[in-house]
Coordinates of C-alpha atoms and ligand atoms in Angstrom, one line a residue:
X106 CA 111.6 287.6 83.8
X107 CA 111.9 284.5 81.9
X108 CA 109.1 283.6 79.0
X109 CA 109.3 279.8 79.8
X110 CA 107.7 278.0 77.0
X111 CA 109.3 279.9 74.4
X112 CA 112.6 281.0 75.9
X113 CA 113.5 277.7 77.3
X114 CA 111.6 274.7 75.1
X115 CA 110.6 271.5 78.5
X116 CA 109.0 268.5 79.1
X117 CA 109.4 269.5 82.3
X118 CA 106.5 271.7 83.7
X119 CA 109.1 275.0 84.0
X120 CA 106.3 276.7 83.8
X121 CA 104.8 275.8 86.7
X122 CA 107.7 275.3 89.1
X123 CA 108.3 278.0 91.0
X124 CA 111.7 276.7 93.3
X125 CA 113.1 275.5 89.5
X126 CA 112.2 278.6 87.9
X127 CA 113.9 280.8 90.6
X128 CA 116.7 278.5 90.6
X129 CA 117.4 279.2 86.3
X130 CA 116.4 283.1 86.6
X131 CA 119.8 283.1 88.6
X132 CA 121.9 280.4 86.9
X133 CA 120.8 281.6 83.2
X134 CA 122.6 284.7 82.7
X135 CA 125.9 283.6 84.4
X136 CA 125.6 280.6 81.7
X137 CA 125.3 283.0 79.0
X138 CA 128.0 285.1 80.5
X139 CA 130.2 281.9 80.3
X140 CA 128.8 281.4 76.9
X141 CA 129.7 284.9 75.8
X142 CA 133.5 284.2 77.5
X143 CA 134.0 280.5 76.7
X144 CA 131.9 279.9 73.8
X145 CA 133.3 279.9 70.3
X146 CA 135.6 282.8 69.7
X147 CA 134.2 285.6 68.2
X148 CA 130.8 284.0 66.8
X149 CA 128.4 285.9 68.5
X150 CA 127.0 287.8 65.6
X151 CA 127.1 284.7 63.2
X152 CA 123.7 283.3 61.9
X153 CA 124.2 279.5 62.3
X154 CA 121.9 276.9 60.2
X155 CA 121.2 274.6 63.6
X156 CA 119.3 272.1 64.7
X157 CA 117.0 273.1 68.0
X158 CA 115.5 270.5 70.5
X159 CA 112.3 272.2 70.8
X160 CA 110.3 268.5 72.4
X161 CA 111.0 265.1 72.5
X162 CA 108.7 264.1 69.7
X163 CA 110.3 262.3 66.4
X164 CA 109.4 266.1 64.6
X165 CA 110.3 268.5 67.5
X166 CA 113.9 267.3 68.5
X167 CA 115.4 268.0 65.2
X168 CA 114.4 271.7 63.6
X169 CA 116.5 273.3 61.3
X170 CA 116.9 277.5 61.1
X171 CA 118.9 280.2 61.7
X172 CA 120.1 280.7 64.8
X173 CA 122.8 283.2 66.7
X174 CA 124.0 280.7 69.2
X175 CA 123.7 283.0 72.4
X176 CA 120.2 283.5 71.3
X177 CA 120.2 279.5 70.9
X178 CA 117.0 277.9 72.8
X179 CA 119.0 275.5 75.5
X180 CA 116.0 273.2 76.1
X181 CA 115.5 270.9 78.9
X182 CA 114.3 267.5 77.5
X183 CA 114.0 264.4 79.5
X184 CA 112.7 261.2 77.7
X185 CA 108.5 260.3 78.5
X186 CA 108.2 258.5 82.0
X187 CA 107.3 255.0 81.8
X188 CA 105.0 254.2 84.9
X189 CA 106.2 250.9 85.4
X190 CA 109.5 251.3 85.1
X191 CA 112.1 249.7 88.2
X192 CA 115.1 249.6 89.5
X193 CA 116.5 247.1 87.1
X194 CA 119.9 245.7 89.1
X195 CA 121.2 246.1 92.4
X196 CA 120.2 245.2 95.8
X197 CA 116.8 247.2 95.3
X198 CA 116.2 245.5 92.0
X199 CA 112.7 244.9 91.4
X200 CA 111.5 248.1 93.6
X201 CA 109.6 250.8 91.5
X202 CA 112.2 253.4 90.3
X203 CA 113.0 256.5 92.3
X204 CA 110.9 259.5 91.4
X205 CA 113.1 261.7 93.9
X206 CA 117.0 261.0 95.3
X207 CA 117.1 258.4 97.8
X208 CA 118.7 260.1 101.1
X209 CA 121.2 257.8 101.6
X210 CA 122.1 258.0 97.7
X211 CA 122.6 262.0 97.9
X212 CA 125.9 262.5 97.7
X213 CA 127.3 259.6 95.2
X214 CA 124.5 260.8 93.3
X215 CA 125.4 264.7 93.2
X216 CA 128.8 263.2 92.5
X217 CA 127.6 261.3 89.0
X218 CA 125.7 264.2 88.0
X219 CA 128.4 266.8 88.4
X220 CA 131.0 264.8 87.0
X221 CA 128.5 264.4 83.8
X222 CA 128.3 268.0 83.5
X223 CA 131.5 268.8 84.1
X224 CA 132.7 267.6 80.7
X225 CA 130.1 269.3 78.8
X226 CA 131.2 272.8 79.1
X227 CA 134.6 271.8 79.0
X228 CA 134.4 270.6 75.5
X229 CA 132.7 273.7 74.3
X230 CA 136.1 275.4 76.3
X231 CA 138.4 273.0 74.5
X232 CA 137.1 273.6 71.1
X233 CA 136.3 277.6 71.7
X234 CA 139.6 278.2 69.0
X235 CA 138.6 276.1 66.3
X236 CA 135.8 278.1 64.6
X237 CA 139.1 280.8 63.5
X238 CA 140.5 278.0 61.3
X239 CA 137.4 275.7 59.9
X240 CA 138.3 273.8 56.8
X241 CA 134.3 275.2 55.0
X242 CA 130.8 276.6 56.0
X243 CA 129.6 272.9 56.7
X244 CA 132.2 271.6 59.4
X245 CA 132.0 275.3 61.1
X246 CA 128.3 274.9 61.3
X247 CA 128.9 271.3 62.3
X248 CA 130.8 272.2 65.5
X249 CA 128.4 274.7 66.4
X250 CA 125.9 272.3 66.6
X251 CA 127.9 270.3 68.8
X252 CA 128.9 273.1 70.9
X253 CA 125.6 274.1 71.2
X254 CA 124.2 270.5 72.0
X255 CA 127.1 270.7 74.5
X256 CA 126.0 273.3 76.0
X257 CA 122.3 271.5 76.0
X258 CA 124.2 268.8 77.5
X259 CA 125.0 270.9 80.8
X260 CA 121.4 272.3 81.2
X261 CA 120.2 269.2 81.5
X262 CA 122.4 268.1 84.3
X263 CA 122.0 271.2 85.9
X264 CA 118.0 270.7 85.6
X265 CA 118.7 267.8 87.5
X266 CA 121.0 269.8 89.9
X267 CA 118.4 272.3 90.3
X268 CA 115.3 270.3 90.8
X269 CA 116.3 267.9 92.7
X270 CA 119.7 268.5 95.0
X271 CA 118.2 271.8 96.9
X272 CA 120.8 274.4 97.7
X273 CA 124.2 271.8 97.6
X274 CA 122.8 271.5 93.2
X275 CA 122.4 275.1 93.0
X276 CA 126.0 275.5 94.7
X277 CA 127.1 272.8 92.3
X278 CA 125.7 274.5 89.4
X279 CA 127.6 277.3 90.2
X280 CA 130.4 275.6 90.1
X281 CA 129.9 274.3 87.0
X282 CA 130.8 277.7 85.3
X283 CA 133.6 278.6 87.4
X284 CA 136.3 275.6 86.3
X285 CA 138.1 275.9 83.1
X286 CA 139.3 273.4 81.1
X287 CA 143.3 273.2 81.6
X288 CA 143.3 275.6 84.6
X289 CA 145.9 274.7 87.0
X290 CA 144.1 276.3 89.6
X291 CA 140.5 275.3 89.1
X292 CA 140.3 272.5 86.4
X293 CA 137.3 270.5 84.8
X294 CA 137.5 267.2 86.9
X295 CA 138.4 264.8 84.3
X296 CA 141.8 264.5 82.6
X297 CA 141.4 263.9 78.6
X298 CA 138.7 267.5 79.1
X299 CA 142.4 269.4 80.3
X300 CA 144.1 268.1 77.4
X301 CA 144.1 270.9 74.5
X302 CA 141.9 270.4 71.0
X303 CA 144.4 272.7 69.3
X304 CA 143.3 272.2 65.7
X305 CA 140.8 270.0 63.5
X306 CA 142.2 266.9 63.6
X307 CA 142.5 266.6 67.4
X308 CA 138.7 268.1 67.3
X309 CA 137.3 265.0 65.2
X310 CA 139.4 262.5 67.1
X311 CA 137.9 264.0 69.8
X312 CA 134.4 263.3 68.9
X313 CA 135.1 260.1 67.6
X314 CA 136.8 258.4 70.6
X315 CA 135.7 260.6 73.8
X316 CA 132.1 261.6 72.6
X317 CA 131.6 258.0 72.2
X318 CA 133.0 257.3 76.4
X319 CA 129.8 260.0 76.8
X320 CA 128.0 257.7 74.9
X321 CA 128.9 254.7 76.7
X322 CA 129.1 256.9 80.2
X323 CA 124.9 257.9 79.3
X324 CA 124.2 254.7 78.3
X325 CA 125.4 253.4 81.6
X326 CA 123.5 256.2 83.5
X327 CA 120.3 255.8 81.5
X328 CA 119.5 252.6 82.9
X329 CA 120.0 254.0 86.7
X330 CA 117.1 253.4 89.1
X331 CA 117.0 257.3 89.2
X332 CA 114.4 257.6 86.7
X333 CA 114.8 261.2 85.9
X334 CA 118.5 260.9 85.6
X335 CA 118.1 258.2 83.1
X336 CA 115.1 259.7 81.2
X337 CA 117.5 263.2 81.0
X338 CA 120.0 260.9 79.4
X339 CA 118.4 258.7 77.0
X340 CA 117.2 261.7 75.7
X341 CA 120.6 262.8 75.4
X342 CA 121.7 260.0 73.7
X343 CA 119.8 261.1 70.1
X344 CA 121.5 264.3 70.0
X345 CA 125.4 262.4 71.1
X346 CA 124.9 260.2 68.0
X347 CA 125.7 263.1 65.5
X348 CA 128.7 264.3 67.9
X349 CA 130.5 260.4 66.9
X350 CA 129.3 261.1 63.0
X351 CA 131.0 264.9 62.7
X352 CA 134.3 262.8 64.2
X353 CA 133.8 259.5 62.4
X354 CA 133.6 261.1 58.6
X355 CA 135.7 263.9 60.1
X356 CA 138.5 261.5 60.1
X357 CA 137.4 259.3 57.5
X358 CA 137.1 262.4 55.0
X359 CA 140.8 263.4 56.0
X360 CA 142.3 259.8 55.3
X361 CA 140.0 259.7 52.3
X362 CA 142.1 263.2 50.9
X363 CA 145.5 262.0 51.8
X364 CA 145.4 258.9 50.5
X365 CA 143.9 260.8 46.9
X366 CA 146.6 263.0 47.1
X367 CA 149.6 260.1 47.6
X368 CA 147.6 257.7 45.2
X369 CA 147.5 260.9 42.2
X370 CA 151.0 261.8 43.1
X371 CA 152.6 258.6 43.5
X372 CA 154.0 259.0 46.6
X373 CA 154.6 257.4 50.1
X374 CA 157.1 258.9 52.5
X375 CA 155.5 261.4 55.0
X376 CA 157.5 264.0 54.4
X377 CA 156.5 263.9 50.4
X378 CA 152.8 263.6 51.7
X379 CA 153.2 266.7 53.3
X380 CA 154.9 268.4 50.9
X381 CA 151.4 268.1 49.1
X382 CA 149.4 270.2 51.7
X383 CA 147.9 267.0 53.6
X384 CA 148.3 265.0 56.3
X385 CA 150.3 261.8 56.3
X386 CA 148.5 258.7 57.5
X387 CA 151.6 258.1 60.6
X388 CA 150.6 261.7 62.0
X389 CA 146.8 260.5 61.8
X390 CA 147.9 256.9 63.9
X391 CA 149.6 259.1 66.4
X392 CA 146.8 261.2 66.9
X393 CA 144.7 258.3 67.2
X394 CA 146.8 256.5 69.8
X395 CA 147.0 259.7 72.3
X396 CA 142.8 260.3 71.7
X397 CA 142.4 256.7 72.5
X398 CA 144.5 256.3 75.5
X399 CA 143.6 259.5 76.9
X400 CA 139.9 258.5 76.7
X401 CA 140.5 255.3 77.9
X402 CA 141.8 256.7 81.4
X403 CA 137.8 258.3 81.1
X404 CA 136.4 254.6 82.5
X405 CA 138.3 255.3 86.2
X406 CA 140.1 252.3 87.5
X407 CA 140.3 248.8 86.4
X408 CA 139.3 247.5 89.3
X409 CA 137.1 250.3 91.5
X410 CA 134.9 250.1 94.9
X411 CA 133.1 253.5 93.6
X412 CA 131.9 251.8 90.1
X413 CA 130.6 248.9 92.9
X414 CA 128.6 251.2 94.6
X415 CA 127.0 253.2 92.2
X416 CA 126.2 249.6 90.7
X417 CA 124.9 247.6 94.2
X418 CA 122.8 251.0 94.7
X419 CA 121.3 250.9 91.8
X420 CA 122.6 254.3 90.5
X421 CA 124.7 253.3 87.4
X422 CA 124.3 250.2 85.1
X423 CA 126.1 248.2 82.5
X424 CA 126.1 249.2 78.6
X425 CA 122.2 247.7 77.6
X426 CA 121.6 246.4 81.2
X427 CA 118.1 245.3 81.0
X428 CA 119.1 243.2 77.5
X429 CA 121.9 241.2 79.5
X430 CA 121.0 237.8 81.1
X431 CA 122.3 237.4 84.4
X432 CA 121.2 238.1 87.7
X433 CA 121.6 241.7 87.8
X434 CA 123.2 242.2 91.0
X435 CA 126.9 240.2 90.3
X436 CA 127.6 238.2 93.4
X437 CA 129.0 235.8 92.1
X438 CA 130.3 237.2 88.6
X439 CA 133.6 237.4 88.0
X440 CA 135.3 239.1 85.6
X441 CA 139.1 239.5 83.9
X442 CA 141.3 242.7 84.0
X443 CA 144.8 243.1 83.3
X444 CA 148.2 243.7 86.0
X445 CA 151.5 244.3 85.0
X446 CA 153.7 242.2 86.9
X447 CA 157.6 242.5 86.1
X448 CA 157.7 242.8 82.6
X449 CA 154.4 240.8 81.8
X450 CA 150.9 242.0 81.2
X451 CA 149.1 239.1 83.6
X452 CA 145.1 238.5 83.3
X453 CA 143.4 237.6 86.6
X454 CA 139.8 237.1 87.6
X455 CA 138.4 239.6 90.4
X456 CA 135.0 240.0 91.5
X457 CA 132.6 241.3 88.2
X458 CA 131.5 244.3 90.6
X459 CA 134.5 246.0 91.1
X460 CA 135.4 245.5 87.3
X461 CA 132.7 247.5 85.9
X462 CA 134.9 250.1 84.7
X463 CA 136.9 247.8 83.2
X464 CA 133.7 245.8 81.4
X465 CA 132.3 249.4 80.3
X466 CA 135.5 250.2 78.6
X467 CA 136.1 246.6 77.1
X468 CA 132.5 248.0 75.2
X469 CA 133.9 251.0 74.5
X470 CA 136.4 249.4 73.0
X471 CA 135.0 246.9 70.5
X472 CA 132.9 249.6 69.1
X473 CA 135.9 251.7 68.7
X474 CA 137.8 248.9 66.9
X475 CA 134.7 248.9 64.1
X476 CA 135.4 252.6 63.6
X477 CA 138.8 252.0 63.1
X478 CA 137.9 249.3 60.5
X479 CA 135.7 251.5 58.6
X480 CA 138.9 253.9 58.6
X481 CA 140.7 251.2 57.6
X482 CA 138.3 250.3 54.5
X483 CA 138.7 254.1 53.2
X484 CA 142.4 253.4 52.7
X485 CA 142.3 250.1 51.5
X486 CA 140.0 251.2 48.5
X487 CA 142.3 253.2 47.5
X488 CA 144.9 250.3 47.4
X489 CA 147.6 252.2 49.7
X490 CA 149.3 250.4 51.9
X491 CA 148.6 251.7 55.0
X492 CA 147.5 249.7 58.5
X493 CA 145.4 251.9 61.2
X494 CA 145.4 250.3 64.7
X495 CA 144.7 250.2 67.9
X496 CA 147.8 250.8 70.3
X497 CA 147.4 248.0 73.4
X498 CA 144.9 248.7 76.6
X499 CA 147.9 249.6 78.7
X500 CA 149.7 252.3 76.3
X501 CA 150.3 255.5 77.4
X502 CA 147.6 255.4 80.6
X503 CA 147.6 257.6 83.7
X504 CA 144.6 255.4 85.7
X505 CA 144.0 252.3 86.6
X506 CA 146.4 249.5 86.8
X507 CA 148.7 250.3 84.2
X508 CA 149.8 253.4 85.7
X509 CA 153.4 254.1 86.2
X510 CA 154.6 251.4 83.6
X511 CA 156.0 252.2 80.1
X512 CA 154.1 249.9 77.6
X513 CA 154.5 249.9 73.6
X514 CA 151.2 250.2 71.1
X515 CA 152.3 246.9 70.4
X516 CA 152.1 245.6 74.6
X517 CA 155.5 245.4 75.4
X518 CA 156.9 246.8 78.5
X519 CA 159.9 248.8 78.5
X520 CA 162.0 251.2 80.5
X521 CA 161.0 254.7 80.9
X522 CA 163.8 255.8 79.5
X523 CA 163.4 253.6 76.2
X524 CA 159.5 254.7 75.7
X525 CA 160.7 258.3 76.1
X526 CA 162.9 257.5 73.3
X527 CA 160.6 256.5 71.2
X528 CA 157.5 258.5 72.3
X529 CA 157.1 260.6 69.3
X530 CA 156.8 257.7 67.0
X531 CA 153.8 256.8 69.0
X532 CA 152.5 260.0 69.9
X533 CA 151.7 263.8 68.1
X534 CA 155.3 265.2 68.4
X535 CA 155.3 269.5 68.5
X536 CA 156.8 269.0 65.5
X537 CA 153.2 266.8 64.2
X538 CA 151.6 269.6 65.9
X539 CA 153.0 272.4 64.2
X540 CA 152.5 271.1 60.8
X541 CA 148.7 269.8 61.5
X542 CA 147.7 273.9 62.6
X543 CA 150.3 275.2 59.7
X544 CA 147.5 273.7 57.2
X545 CA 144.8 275.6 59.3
X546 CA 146.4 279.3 59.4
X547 CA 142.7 280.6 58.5
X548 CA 139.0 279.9 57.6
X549 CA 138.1 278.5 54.3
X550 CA 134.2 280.3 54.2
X551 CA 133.6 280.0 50.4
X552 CA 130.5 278.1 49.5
X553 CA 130.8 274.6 49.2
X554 CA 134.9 275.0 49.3
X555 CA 136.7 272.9 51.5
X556 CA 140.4 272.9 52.3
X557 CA 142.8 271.0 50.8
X558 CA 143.5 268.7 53.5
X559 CA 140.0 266.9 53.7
X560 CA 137.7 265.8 51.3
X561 CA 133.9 266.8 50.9
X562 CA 131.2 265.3 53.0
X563 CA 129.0 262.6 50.7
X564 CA 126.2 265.0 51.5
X565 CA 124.9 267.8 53.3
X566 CA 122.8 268.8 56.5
X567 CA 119.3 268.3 56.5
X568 CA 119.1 267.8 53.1
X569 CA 121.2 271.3 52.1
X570 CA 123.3 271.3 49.1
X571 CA 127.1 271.5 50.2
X572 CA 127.2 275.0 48.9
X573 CA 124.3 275.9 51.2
X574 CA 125.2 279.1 53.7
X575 CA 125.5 277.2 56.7
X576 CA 126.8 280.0 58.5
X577 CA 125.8 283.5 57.5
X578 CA 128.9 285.9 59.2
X579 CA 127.1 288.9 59.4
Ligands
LIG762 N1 140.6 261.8 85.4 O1 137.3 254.3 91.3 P1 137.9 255.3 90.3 C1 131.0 263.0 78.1 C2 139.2 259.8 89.9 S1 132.2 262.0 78.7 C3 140.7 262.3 86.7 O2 139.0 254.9 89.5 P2 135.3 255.8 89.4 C4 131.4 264.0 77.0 C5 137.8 259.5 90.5 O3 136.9 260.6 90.3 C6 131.4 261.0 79.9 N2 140.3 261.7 87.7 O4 136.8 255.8 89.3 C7 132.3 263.6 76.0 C8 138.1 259.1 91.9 O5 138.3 260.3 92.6 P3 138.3 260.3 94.2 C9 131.4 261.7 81.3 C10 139.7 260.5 87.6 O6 134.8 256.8 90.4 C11 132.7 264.5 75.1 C12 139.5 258.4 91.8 O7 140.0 258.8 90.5 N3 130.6 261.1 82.2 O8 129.9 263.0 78.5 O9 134.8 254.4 89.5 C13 132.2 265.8 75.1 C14 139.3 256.9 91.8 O10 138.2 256.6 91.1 C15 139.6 259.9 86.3 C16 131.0 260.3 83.2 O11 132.2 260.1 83.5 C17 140.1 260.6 85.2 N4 140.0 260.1 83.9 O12 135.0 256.2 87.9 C18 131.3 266.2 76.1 C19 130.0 259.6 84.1 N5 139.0 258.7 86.5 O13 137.0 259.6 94.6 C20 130.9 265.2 77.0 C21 130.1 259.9 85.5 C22 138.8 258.5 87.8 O14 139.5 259.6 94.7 N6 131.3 259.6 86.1 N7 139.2 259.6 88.4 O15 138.3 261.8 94.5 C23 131.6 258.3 86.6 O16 130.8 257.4 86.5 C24 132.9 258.1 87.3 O17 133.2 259.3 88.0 C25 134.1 257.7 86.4 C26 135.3 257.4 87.3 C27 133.7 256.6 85.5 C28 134.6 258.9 85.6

């Protein structure tokens, strides 16, 4: 039996509900056993300085302790419920939002949620390796956060699941634990949370470009006429914004290193920048062209009758819907998205509903390109010569409508057999690979040491020295 307020920290009554609480009593330890199997390797023992959602109040979503993650309090948070709050775009605009799933929305809307939830375990999955080979007490501690939150993540789509889908949610939930990231039988359903995060590099990439699509994706999905689905991600939200910090100084604290190392050393070449323990700005583009593209393919098709639907229904909005000024429901709208036609990259108008995909990733993408300038500025103060960039829209894509066509970072199209020629200049090679996890053979758990190939955080967590035991190995 389950001690509800203390075990499992809500807003939302657990207590009290019976059909929810018999739901979790079944779901809870086949999550842990997934946690236990899929969770960081080896780290069950660990006492990990983590932050715990324990309510939504500015001083309860943020405490600090000592935690072992399996014994981590996976709350379920969903933001206060404004009364007056409506469906804000749509053909039911105007109507008072949904307090329960309406019928004829059931099954797009079980659709959205799972998809949502899908990715969250997956990530833990993809990143379950990394803890072996951290590079110092504060970035291992910082990806257990985000694994837990992760983790977090999936409880609160289950809740959803759980509470308000009957026995298809419950079925779902199950589900939920049962695919595997990169399993060619029973994969996660998304394609960039198949790909491998096989060392740190990849990992802060990873939370830099596709935490930021779960940004944009919750941020879509927060202003949904479903009110609980939107209140369970705005609430989400607070705890995704330290996922796109850990990857933003991640990578920012790598170039910082290299370009110390090839300003004190005098040198340029790659090959001489590895030769000095670090990694070499090219490898760093390359693994920022194959994050970006990959995550791209995460906004669905340019042009899209689902993203139409779950818009006209009212189930999923644009990026800060209710701060735009148009009508809301796009009948006129149009909007531009690219087609390859011969060997030119065409622009044509369609119909703004269909493109919403497309218009969610065009957002996505300007904040990206500010990120990539505040990259940009680390090298540049250190007066290396060095330009970071975004490849084109249509590099390297599997959906939408550049599939099938070989395009160049730079937007040119060429044969397949000429991109596969050059592929490794644009992309991590096995070779890059190799040499990125050759620097990360083991952990660096010496307080306040870090590993050669990054620099040190400006400061630490919550206040903590950098040679504060963020994680206590037991
Ligand atoms: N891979 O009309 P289309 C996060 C499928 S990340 C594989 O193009 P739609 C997080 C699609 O399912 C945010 N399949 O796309 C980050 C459809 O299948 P069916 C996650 C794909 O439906 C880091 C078909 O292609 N949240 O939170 O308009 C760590 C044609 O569909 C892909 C969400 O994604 C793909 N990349 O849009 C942890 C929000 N793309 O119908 C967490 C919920 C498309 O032919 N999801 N397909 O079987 C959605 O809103 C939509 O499902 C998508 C796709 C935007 C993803």
């Amino acid at each position: 039996m389950i001690d509800y307020t203390d075990k499992i920290p809500n807003n939302v009554d657990l207590g009290r509900d019976r059909v929810l609480q018999r739901a979790l009593e079944h779901w809870q330890p086949a999550y842990l056993s997934w946690w236990y199997d899929m969770g960081p390797n080896e780290s069950h023992n660990f006492e990990v300085y983590l932050r715990t959602a324990i309510s939504v109040e500015p001083d309860g979503w943020a405490q600090f302790d000592y935690v072992k993650m399996p014994e981590y309090r996976w709350g379920i948070f969903l933001q206060p419920r404004d009364e007056n709050r409506q469906v804000n775009f749509g053909i039911h605009k105007g109507q008072p939002a949904w307090q329960d799933v309406p019928g004829e929305y059931r099954s797009i809307l079980r659709r959205i949620v799972v998809t949502q939830g899908d990715t969250e375990p997956a990530s833990v999955e993809q990143q379950k390796m990394l803890g072996l080979s951290c590079p110092s007490l504060y970035d291992l501690r910082n990806i257990f956060q985000v694994n837990v939150e992760e983790g977090r993540h999936l409880w609160a789509m289950v809740y959803l699941l759980h509470r308000y889908f009957g026995r298809d949610g419950r079925e779902e939930a199950e589900s939920l634990l049962a695919r595997r990231s990169g399993d060619t039988d029973n994969p996660r359903i998304l394609g960039a949370f198949n790909e491998p995060t096989p060392d740190w590099l990849a990992f802060y990439m990873f939370t830099f470009f596709t935490d930021r699509d779960g940004k944009f994706q919750l941020c879509a999905l927060a202003e949904s006429g479903f009110d609980p689905l939107a209140r369970t991600c705005r609430f989400m939200l607070t705890e995704e914004a330290h996922h796109m910090f850990v990857g933003e100084s991640g990578v920012s604290r790598i170039i910082q290193r290299t370009c110390e190392v090839m300003k004190e050393n005098k040198v340029d070449a790659p090959h001489d920048v590895r030769a000095l323990g670090v990694i070499d700005l090219q490898t760093i583009q390359r693994y920022l062209n194959f994050h970006y593209s990959v995550t791209l393919d995460l906004y669905g098709s340019d042009v899209s009758s689902n993203a139409a639907n779950y818009y006209t229904s009212g189930l999923k909005g644009r990026f800060r819907e209710t701060k735009l000024e148009d009508d809301h429901t796009l009948q006129e709208a149009t909007y531009p998205v690219s087609e390859v036609i011969g060997d030119k990259i065409n622009t044509k108008q369609v119909a703004a509903l269909t493109a919403l995909n497309e218009r969610l990733r065009d957002d996505y993408i300007e904040e990206i390109q500010a990120g990539v300038n505040r990259w940009q500025r680390v090298i540049d103060e250190t007066g290396i010569q060095f330009r970071l960039t975004l490849p084109h829209k249509g590099f390297h894509r599997e959906i939408g409508n550049f599939t099938g066509h070989f395009i160049t970072p730079s937007g040119e199209i060429v044969s397949e057999e000429q991109w596969k020629a050059h592929q490794y200049e644009w992309l991590p090679s096995p070779k890059d690979y190799a040499y990125v996890q050759s620097l990360m053979s083991g952990r660096v758990a010496e307080l306040g040491k870090f590993a050669n190939w990054i620099a040190p955080p400006v400061k630490g967590v919550n206040g903590k020295p950098l040679d504060f035991q963020y994680v206590r190995f037991n």
